Coordinates of C-alpha atoms in Angstrom, one line a residue:
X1 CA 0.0 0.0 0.0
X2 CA 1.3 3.6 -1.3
X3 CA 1.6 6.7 0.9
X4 CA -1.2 8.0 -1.2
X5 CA -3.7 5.4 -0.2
X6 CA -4.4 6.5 3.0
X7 CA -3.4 9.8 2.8
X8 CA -4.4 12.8 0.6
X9 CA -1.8 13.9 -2.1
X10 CA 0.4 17.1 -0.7
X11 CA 1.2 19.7 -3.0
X12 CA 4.7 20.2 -3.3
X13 CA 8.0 22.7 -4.1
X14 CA 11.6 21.6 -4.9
X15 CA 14.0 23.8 -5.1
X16 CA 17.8 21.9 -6.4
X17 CA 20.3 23.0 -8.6
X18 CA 20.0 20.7 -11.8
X19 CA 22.0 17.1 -11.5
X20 CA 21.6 14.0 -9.2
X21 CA 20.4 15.4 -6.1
X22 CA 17.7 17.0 -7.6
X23 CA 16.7 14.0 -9.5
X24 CA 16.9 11.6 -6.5
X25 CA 14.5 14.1 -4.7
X26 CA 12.1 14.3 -7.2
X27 CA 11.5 10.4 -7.1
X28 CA 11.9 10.1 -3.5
X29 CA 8.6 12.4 -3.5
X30 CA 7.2 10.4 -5.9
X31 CA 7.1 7.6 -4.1
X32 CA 6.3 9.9 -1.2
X33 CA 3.0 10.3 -2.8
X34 CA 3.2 13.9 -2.8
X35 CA 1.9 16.2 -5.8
X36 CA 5.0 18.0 -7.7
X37 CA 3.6 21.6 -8.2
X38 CA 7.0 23.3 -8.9
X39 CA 10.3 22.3 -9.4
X40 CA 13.4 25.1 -10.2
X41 CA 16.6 26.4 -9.4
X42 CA 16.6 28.6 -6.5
X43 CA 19.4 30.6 -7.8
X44 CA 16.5 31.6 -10.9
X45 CA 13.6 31.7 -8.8
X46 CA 11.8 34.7 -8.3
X47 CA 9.7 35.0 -5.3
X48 CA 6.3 35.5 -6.7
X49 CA 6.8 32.2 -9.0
X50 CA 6.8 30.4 -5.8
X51 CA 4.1 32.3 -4.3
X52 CA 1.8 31.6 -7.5
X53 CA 2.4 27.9 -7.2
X54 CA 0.9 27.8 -4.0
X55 CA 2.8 24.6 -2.6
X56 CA 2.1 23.3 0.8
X57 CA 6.0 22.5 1.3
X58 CA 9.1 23.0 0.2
X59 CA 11.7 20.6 -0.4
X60 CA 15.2 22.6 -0.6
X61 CA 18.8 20.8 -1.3
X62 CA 20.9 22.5 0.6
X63 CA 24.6 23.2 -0.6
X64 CA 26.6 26.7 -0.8
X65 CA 26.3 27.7 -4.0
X66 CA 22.1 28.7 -3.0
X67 CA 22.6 30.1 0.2
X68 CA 22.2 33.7 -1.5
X69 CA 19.2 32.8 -3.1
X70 CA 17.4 31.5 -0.1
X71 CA 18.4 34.7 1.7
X72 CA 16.2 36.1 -1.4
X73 CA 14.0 33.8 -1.2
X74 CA 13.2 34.3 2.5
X75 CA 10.3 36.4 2.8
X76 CA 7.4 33.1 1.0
X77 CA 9.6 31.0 2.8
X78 CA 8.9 32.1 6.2
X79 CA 5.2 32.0 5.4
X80 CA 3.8 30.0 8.5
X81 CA 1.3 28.0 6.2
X82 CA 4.4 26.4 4.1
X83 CA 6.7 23.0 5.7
X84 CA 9.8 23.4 5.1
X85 CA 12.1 20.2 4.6
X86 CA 15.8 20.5 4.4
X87 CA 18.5 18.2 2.7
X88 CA 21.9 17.6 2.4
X89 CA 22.7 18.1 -1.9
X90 CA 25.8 15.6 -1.2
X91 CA 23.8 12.7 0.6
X92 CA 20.9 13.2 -1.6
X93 CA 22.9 12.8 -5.0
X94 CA 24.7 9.7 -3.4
X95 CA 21.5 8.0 -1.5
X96 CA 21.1 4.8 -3.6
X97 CA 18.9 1.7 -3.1
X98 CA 17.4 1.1 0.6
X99 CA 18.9 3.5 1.8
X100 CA 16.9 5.8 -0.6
X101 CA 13.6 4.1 -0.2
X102 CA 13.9 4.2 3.9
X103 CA 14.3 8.6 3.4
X104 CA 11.7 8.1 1.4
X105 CA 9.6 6.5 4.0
X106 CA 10.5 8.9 5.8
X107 CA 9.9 12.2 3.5
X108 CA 6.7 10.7 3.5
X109 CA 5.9 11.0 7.4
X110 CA 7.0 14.4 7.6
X111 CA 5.0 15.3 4.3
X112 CA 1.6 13.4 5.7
X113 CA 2.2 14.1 9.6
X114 CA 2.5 10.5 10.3
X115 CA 4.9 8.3 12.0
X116 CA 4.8 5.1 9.5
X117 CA 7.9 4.5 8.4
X118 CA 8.3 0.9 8.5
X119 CA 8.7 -1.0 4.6
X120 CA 5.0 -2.8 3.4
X121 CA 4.5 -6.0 4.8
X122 CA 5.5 -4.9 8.3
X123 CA 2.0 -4.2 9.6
X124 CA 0.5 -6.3 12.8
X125 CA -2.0 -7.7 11.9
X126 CA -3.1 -9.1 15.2
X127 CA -2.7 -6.9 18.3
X128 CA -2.8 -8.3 21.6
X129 CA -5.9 -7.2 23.8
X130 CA -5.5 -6.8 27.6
X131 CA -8.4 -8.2 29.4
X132 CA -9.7 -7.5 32.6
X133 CA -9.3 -9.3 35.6
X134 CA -6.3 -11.0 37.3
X135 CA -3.9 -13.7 36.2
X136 CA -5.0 -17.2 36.5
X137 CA -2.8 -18.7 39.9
X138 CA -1.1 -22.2 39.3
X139 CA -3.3 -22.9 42.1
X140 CA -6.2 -22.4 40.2
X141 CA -4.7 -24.5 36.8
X142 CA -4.1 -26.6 38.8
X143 CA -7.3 -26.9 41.2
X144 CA -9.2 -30.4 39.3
X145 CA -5.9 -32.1 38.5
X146 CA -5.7 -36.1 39.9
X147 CA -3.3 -36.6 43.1
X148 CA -3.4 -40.5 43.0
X149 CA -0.5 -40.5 40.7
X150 CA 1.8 -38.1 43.6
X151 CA 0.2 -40.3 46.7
X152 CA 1.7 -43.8 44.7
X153 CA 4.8 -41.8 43.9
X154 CA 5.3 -41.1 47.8
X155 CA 4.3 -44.3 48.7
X156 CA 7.4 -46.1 47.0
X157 CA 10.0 -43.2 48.0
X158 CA 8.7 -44.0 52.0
X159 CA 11.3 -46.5 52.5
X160 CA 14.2 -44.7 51.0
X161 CA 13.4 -41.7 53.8
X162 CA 15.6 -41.7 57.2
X163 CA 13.6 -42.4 60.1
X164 CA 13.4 -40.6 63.1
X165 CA 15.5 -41.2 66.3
X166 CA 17.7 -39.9 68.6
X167 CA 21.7 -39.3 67.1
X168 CA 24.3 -42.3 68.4
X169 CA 27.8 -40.8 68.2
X170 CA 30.4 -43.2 66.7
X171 CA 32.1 -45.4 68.8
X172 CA 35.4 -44.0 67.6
X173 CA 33.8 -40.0 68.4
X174 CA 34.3 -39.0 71.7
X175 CA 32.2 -36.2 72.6
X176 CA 33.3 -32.6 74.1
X177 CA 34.2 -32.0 77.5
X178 CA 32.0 -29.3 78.9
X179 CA 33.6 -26.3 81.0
X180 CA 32.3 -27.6 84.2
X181 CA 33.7 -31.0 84.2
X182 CA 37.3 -29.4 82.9
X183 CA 37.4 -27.6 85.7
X184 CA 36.2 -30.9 88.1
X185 CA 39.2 -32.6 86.4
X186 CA 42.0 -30.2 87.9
X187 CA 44.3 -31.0 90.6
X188 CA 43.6 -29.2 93.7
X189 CA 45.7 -26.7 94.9
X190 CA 48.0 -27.6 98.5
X191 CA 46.7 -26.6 101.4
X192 CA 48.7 -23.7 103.6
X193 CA 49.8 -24.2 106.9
X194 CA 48.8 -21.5 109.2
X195 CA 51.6 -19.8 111.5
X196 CA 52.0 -20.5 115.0
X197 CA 50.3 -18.2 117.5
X198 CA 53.1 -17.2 119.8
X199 CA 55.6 -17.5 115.9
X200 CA 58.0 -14.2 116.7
X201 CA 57.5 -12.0 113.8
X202 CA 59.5 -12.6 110.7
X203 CA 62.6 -10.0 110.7
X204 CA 63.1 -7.2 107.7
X205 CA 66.1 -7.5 106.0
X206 CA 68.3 -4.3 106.8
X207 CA 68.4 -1.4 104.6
X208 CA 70.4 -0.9 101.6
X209 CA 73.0 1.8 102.5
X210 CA 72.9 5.2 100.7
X211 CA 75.7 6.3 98.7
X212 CA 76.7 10.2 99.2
X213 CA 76.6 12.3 96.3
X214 CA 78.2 15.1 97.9
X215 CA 77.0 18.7 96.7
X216 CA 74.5 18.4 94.0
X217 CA 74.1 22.7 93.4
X218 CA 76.4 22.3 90.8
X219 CA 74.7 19.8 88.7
X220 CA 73.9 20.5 85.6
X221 CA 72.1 18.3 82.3
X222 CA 74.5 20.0 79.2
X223 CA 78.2 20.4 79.9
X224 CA 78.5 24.6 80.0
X225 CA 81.8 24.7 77.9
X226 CA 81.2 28.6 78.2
X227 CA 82.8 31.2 81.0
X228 CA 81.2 32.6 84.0
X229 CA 81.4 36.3 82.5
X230 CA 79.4 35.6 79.3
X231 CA 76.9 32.8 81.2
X232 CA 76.0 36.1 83.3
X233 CA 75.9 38.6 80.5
X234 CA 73.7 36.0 78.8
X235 CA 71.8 35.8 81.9
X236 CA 71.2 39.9 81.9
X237 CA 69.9 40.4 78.2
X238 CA 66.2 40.1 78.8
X239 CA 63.8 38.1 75.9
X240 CA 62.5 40.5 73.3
X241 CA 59.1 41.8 73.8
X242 CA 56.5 40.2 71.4
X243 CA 55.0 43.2 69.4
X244 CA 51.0 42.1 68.9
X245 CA 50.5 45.9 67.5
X246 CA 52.1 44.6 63.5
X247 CA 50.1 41.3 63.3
X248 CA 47.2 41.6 61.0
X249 CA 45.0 38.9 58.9
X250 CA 45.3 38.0 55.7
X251 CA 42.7 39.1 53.5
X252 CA 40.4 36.2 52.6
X253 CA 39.7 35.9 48.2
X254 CA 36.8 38.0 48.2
X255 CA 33.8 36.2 45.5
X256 CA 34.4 36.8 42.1
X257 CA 31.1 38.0 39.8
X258 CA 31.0 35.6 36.6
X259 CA 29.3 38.7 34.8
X260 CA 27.3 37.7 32.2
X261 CA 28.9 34.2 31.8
X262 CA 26.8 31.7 32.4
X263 CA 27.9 28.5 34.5
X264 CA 27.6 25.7 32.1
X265 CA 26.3 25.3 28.6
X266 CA 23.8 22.4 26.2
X267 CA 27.0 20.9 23.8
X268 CA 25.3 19.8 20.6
X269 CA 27.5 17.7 18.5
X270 CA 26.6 16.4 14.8
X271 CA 28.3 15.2 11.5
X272 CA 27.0 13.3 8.5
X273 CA 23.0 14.3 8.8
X274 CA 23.2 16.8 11.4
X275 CA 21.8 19.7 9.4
X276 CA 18.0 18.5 9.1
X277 CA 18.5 17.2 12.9
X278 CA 19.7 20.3 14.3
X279 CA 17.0 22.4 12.6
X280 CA 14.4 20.0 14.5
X281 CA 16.3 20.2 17.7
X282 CA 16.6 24.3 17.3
X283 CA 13.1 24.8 16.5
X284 CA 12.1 22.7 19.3
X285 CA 13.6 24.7 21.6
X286 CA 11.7 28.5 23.1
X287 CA 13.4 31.9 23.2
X288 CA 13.2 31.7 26.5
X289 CA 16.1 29.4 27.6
X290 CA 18.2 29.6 30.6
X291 CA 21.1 28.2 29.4
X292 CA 23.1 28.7 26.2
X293 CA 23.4 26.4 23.4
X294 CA 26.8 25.7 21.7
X295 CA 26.4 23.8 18.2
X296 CA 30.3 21.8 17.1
X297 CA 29.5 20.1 13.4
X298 CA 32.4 19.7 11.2
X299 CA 31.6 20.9 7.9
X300 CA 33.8 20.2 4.8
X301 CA 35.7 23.9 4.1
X302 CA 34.5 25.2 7.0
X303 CA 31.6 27.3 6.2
X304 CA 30.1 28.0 9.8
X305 CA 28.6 31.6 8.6
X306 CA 26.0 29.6 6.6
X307 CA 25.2 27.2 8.8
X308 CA 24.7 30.4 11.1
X309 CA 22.4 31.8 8.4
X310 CA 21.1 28.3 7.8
X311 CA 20.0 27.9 12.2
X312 CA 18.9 31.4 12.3
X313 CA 16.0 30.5 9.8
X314 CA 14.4 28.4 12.5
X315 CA 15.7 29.2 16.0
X316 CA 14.0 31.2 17.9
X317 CA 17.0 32.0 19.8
X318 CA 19.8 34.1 18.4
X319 CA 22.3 32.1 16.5
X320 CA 26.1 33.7 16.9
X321 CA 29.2 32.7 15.7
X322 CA 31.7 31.8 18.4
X323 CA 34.7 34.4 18.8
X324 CA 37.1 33.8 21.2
X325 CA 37.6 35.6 24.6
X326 CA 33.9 36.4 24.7
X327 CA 31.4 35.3 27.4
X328 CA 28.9 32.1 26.9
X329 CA 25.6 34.1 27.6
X330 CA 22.6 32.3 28.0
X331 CA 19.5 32.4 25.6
X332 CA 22.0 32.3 22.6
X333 CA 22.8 29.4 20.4
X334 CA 26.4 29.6 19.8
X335 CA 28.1 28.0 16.5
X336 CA 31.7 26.6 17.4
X337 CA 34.2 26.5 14.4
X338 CA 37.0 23.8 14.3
X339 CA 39.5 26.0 16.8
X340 CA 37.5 27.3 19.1
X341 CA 36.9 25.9 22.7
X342 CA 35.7 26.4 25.8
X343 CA 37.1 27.3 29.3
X344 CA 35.7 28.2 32.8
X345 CA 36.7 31.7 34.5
X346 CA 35.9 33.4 37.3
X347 CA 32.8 30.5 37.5
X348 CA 31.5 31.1 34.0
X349 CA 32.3 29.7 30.6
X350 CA 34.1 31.6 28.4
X351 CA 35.1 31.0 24.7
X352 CA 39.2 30.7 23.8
X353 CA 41.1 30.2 21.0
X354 CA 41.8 26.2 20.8
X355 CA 43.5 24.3 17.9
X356 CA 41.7 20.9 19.1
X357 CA 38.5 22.3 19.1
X358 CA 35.6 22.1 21.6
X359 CA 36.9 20.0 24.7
X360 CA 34.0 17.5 26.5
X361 CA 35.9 18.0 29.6
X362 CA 35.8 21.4 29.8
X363 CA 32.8 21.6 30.6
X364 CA 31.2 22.0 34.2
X365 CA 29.2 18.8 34.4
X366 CA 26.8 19.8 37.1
X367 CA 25.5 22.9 35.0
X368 CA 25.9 21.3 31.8
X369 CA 24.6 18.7 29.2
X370 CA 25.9 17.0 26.0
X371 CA 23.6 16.0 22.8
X372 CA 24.9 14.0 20.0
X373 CA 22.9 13.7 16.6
X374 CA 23.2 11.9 13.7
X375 CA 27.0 12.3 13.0
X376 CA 28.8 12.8 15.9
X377 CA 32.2 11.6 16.1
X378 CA 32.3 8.7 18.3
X379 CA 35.9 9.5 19.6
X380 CA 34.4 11.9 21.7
X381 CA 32.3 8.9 23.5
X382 CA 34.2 8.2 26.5
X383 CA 34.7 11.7 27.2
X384 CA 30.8 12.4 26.9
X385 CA 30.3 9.1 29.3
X386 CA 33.0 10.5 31.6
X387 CA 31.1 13.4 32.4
X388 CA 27.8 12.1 32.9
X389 CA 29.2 9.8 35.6
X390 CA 30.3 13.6 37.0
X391 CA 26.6 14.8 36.9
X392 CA 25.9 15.8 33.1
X393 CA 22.9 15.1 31.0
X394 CA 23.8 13.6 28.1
X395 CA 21.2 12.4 25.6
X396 CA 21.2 10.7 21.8
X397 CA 19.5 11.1 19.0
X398 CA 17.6 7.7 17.7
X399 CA 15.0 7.1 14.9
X400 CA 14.9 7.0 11.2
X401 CA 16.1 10.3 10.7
X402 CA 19.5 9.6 12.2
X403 CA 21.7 8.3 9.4
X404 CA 25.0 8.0 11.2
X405 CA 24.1 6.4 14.9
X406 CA 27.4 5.3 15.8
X407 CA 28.4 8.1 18.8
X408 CA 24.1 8.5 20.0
X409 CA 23.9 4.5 20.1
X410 CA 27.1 4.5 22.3
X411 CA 25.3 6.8 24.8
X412 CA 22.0 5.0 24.5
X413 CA 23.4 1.6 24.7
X414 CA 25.3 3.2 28.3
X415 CA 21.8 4.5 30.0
X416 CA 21.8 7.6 28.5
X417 CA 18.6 9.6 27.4
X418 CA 17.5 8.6 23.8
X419 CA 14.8 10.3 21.4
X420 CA 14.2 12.1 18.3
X421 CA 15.6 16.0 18.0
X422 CA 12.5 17.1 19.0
X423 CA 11.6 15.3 21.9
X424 CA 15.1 16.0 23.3
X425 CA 14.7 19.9 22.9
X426 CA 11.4 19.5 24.7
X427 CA 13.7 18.2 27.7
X428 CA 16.0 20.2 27.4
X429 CA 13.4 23.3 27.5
X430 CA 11.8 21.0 31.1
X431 CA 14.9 21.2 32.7
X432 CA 16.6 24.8 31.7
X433 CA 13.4 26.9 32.6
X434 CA 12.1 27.1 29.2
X435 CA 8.2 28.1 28.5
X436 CA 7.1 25.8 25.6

């Protein structure tokens, strides 16, 4: 059974530069079962073409060479009535075979607001009904069955059971001596002979005699190898006073304001796939955050300012480029190029200038979390895992959309939180004081 069975036919936009990716696209929403109304080159477009087809959603292949034109394009593609879907214009052209009829699939859900995206033939076709009432008790399976067969069993095992009686130590065993007759079995002690009355009393040896000294004034414990004169002028020089009036304590390190440096930051990492993840993840999340966001995907040339473009689209939080020696504010969704990390001063974050990138452990993990999408670079695992045993929440994305599970499996598989971009930004949102 087609999408288009059970769902009504959706018109649809593309807009892809001519060559495979566009092609790819166009049957994917074929067998989407959507209705192609338009199909052009967004670097051609004008705006009012777009608006006169009157699409329902947009399909858009992302790559550089059209971020201009969608800049131009932006005022009918903000409209709230149009659904916007974003590719990559390198996976498309190269998604082949299953892997092309599973986004497909999926194109499909997003384009019928469904969440079927299992191949045909997968259906249940019997579900299982809870009924009311308890569980049946063995007891009560049990309640009519025969006992004739366990009384003959018993009856033959009767003479292989020890009998009762009273326990006969071995001949060879001789049994413990108890405290009482040990201590019947001792010798008694010899009787004293009392003295005689009129006895004369028994005589003290005489004292030791005492040896004489002589005159002990001049004793002394350490041999005084110095004279008389300087023992006396020693004697004369009196201590020196302790002077109380200097003394003074030492000033304690008085608290230090962070300033507008917030405490710990949300560190959303993403590779192959991220893009169309971290626009559901973004969007998610409401403008009224407590916490910051900072967004590490490595992109091929390193074109952050249009993924900044890209973010601000659908973020309702402001999307910055990182610079280095700035503050990590809150309410701001910061995008971190290849050498820029992260380091904690004066009790707030604070970006720097880092050749390694964005460190895991540099983060505070009692005011911080960790998100990895579709992408992620699995390297950074154990260091993720490290610092959710220190407190962090750390999350992965799962479902269809995530082309490149490696890293959010890892987490998953460890206890971690799990869930589609969307449902994690609505955590994230519960636990950093957002209104959704």
């Amino acid at each position: 059974m087609s999408a288009s069975d059970s769902h009504p036919l959706l018109s649809v936009a593309l807009l892809a530069r001519d060559g495979a990716a566009r092609d790819r696209l166009r049957d994917a929403l074929g067998h989407a079962g959507a209705r192609l109304v338009f199909e052009g080159d967004p670097n051609t477009l004008e705006p009012q073409a777009l608006r006169d087809a009157d699409p329902g959603a947009v399909l858009i292949a992302l790559e550089p060479a059209i971020e201009d034109a969608l800049e131009r394009l932006d005022p009918v593609l903000a409209s709230p009535s149009l659904t916007l879907i974003f590719d990559e214009a390198d996976l498309a052209a190269r998604r082949d075979g299953w892997e092309a009829q599973r986004w497909a699939r999926h194109l499909a859900a997003k384009l019928h607001g469904h969440q079927d995206v299992l191949p045909p033939g997968s259906e249940q076709d019997h579900l299982l009904q809870p009924e009311p009432g308890l569980p049946t008790t063995p007891a009560q399976l049990h309640a009519d069955a025969p006992l004739s067969f366990h009384v003959r069993e018993a009856f033959d095992a009767a003479t292989e059971v020890p009998a009762d009686g009273l326990y006969q130590a071995p001949s060879g065993i001789r049994e413990p001596m108890s405290l009482e007759e040990a201590l019947a079995g001792l010798p008694a002690p010899p009787e004293t002979v009392p003295a005689p009355v009129n006895a004369a009393p028994p005589v003290a040896p005489p004292p030791l005699p005492v040896a004489s000294f002589g005159d002990h004034s001049s004793w002394s414990l350490v041999d005084d190898h110095g004279t008389p004169a300087a023992a006396s002028v020693a004697a004369a020089v009196p201590p020196p006073a302790f002077d109380s009036e200097r003394l003074s304590l030492v000033a304690l390190e008085a608290d230090v304001d962070p300033g507008s440096a917030a405490p710990g930051a949300v560190l959303v990492l993403a590779g192959i796939g991220g893009p169309d993840a971290l626009r559901r993840l973004l969007a998610g999340l409401p403008a009224t955050l407590a916490a910051p966001v900072l967004v590490h995907m490595r992109l091929d040339g390193g074109r952050y300012g249009n993924l900044v473009k890209q973010m601000a689209r659908v973020s309702a939080l402001p999307v910055v480029l990182a610079e280095a020696a700035q503050p990590v504010e809150a309410g701001q969704v910061y995008i971190l190029s290849d050498d820029i990390g992260v380091t904690v001063h004066n009790r707030g974050l604070h970006f720097v200038a880092d050749a390694h990138g964005v460190q895991v452990g540099a983060l505070p993990p009692a005011h911080s979390a960790v998100v990895l999408l579709s992408g992620a670079d699995a390297s950074q695992v154990d260091d993720v895992l490290a610092l959710a045993v220190a407190g962090a929440w750390v999350a992965g994305q799962v479902g269809e959309g995530c082309y490149d599970p490696t890293a959010a499996n890892a987490v998953v598989a460890a206890g971690m939180e799990a869930g589609e971009p969307q449902q994690l930004a609505q955590v994230i949102a519960d636990r950093w004081g957002g209104d959704t």
